[in-house]
């Protein structure tokens, strides 16, 4: 992409994908992109140190559920919530 951003798509476990990403990043930050299923896999494997979720006020009840089964996240992360005037709420999870 313009600016030097490169995306790599692989078929691997979260642990394998993270290891390859760290090697490719050569000491720089690694960011995980994907949908709910991808994020859930990395959370379940306890491989996330920082997570930013933007919640937009729309009709709920459709799609995949991000939080089901992760009732202990508040014990694993410091959680901060900030609401913006537009109605979007930003949740930040930090180790």
PDB file of C-alpha atoms in Angstrom:
ATOM      1  CA  UNK A   1       0.000   0.000   0.000  1.00  0.00           C
ATOM      2  CA  UNK A   2       0.994   3.633  -0.306  1.00  0.00           C
ATOM      3  CA  UNK A   3       3.033   4.633   2.707  1.00  0.00           C
ATOM      4  CA  UNK A   4       4.637   1.217   3.113  1.00  0.00           C
ATOM      5  CA  UNK A   5       1.897  -0.738   4.890  1.00  0.00           C
ATOM      6  CA  UNK A   6       1.976  -4.414   3.984  1.00  0.00           C
ATOM      7  CA  UNK A   7      -0.709  -7.006   4.692  1.00  0.00           C
ATOM      8  CA  UNK A   8       0.001 -10.739   4.835  1.00  0.00           C
ATOM      9  CA  UNK A   9      -2.807 -13.300   4.915  1.00  0.00           C
ATOM     10  CA  UNK A  10      -1.904 -16.727   6.294  1.00  0.00           C
ATOM     11  CA  UNK A  11      -3.677 -19.880   7.434  1.00  0.00           C
ATOM     12  CA  UNK A  12      -2.226 -20.528  10.896  1.00  0.00           C
ATOM     13  CA  UNK A  13      -3.110 -20.776  14.572  1.00  0.00           C
ATOM     14  CA  UNK A  14      -3.082 -17.488  16.508  1.00  0.00           C
ATOM     15  CA  UNK A  15       0.212 -18.457  18.132  1.00  0.00           C
ATOM     16  CA  UNK A  16       1.851 -19.265  14.785  1.00  0.00           C
ATOM     17  CA  UNK A  17       0.474 -16.132  13.138  1.00  0.00           C
ATOM     18  CA  UNK A  18       1.730 -13.922  15.967  1.00  0.00           C
ATOM     19  CA  UNK A  19       5.186 -15.522  15.861  1.00  0.00           C
ATOM     20  CA  UNK A  20       5.455 -14.912  12.101  1.00  0.00           C
ATOM     21  CA  UNK A  21       4.190 -11.343  12.505  1.00  0.00           C
ATOM     22  CA  UNK A  22       6.747 -10.600  15.236  1.00  0.00           C
ATOM     23  CA  UNK A  23       9.540 -11.945  13.049  1.00  0.00           C
ATOM     24  CA  UNK A  24       8.369  -9.849  10.096  1.00  0.00           C
ATOM     25  CA  UNK A  25       7.982  -6.730  12.296  1.00  0.00           C
ATOM     26  CA  UNK A  26      11.614  -6.940  13.425  1.00  0.00           C
ATOM     27  CA  UNK A  27      10.943  -5.383  16.829  1.00  0.00           C
ATOM     28  CA  UNK A  28       8.138  -3.034  15.805  1.00  0.00           C
ATOM     29  CA  UNK A  29       4.532  -3.255  17.012  1.00  0.00           C
ATOM     30  CA  UNK A  30       2.295  -5.985  15.637  1.00  0.00           C
ATOM     31  CA  UNK A  31      -1.368  -5.219  15.032  1.00  0.00           C
ATOM     32  CA  UNK A  32      -4.035  -7.820  14.469  1.00  0.00           C
ATOM     33  CA  UNK A  33      -6.814  -7.033  12.045  1.00  0.00           C
ATOM     34  CA  UNK A  34      -9.874  -9.078  11.430  1.00  0.00           C
ATOM     35  CA  UNK A  35     -13.392  -9.665  12.418  1.00  0.00           C
ATOM     36  CA  UNK A  36     -14.950 -10.931  15.591  1.00  0.00           C
ATOM     37  CA  UNK A  37     -13.833 -14.539  15.061  1.00  0.00           C
ATOM     38  CA  UNK A  38     -10.186 -13.506  14.709  1.00  0.00           C
ATOM     39  CA  UNK A  39     -10.247 -11.294  17.796  1.00  0.00           C
ATOM     40  CA  UNK A  40     -11.973 -14.028  19.829  1.00  0.00           C
ATOM     41  CA  UNK A  41      -9.267 -16.548  18.866  1.00  0.00           C
ATOM     42  CA  UNK A  42      -6.461 -14.222  19.974  1.00  0.00           C
ATOM     43  CA  UNK A  43      -8.282 -13.318  23.218  1.00  0.00           C
ATOM     44  CA  UNK A  44      -8.880 -17.000  23.993  1.00  0.00           C
ATOM     45  CA  UNK A  45      -5.171 -17.726  23.422  1.00  0.00           C
ATOM     46  CA  UNK A  46      -4.322 -14.776  25.746  1.00  0.00           C
ATOM     47  CA  UNK A  47      -2.136 -13.154  23.066  1.00  0.00           C
ATOM     48  CA  UNK A  48      -3.460  -9.588  23.191  1.00  0.00           C
ATOM     49  CA  UNK A  49      -1.757  -6.869  25.248  1.00  0.00           C
ATOM     50  CA  UNK A  50      -3.751  -3.857  24.002  1.00  0.00           C
ATOM     51  CA  UNK A  51      -7.234  -3.846  22.464  1.00  0.00           C
ATOM     52  CA  UNK A  52      -9.242  -0.872  21.209  1.00  0.00           C
ATOM     53  CA  UNK A  53     -12.925  -1.428  20.429  1.00  0.00           C
ATOM     54  CA  UNK A  54     -15.170   1.304  19.015  1.00  0.00           C
ATOM     55  CA  UNK A  55     -18.846   0.691  19.751  1.00  0.00           C
ATOM     56  CA  UNK A  56     -21.237   2.446  17.400  1.00  0.00           C
ATOM     57  CA  UNK A  57     -24.875   2.900  18.471  1.00  0.00           C
ATOM     58  CA  UNK A  58     -26.723   0.773  15.920  1.00  0.00           C
ATOM     59  CA  UNK A  59     -29.378  -1.921  16.082  1.00  0.00           C
ATOM     60  CA  UNK A  60     -27.963  -4.749  18.176  1.00  0.00           C
ATOM     61  CA  UNK A  61     -28.504  -8.481  18.039  1.00  0.00           C
ATOM     62  CA  UNK A  62     -27.056  -9.262  14.624  1.00  0.00           C
ATOM     63  CA  UNK A  63     -23.674 -10.670  13.717  1.00  0.00           C
ATOM     64  CA  UNK A  64     -21.158 -12.412  15.908  1.00  0.00           C
ATOM     65  CA  UNK A  65     -20.891 -11.771  19.628  1.00  0.00           C
ATOM     66  CA  UNK A  66     -17.440 -10.561  20.683  1.00  0.00           C
ATOM     67  CA  UNK A  67     -17.739 -10.904  24.457  1.00  0.00           C
ATOM     68  CA  UNK A  68     -19.506 -14.269  24.967  1.00  0.00           C
ATOM     69  CA  UNK A  69     -17.334 -16.477  27.174  1.00  0.00           C
ATOM     70  CA  UNK A  70     -14.894 -13.717  28.141  1.00  0.00           C
ATOM     71  CA  UNK A  71     -16.428 -12.698  31.454  1.00  0.00           C
ATOM     72  CA  UNK A  72     -12.950 -12.502  33.046  1.00  0.00           C
ATOM     73  CA  UNK A  73     -11.548  -9.764  30.773  1.00  0.00           C
ATOM     74  CA  UNK A  74     -11.803  -7.164  33.537  1.00  0.00           C
ATOM     75  CA  UNK A  75      -9.401  -9.276  35.608  1.00  0.00           C
ATOM     76  CA  UNK A  76      -6.887  -9.666  32.758  1.00  0.00           C
ATOM     77  CA  UNK A  77      -6.934  -6.033  31.574  1.00  0.00           C
ATOM     78  CA  UNK A  78      -7.290  -2.480  32.800  1.00  0.00           C
ATOM     79  CA  UNK A  79     -10.389  -1.212  30.985  1.00  0.00           C
ATOM     80  CA  UNK A  80     -11.091   2.413  30.070  1.00  0.00           C
ATOM     81  CA  UNK A  81     -14.310   3.661  28.478  1.00  0.00           C
ATOM     82  CA  UNK A  82     -14.643   7.026  26.723  1.00  0.00           C
ATOM     83  CA  UNK A  83     -17.798   8.240  24.998  1.00  0.00           C
ATOM     84  CA  UNK A  84     -17.705  10.811  22.226  1.00  0.00           C
ATOM     85  CA  UNK A  85     -20.380  13.406  21.334  1.00  0.00           C
ATOM     86  CA  UNK A  86     -21.286  11.344  18.249  1.00  0.00           C
ATOM     87  CA  UNK A  87     -22.403   8.481  20.492  1.00  0.00           C
ATOM     88  CA  UNK A  88     -19.449   6.221  19.748  1.00  0.00           C
ATOM     89  CA  UNK A  89     -17.940   4.595  22.838  1.00  0.00           C
ATOM     90  CA  UNK A  90     -14.262   3.639  22.800  1.00  0.00           C
ATOM     91  CA  UNK A  91     -13.197   0.779  25.041  1.00  0.00           C
ATOM     92  CA  UNK A  92      -9.484   0.344  25.650  1.00  0.00           C
ATOM     93  CA  UNK A  93      -8.100  -2.811  27.241  1.00  0.00           C
ATOM     94  CA  UNK A  94      -4.469  -2.701  28.464  1.00  0.00           C
ATOM     95  CA  UNK A  95      -2.393  -5.251  30.357  1.00  0.00           C
TER      96      UNK A  95
END
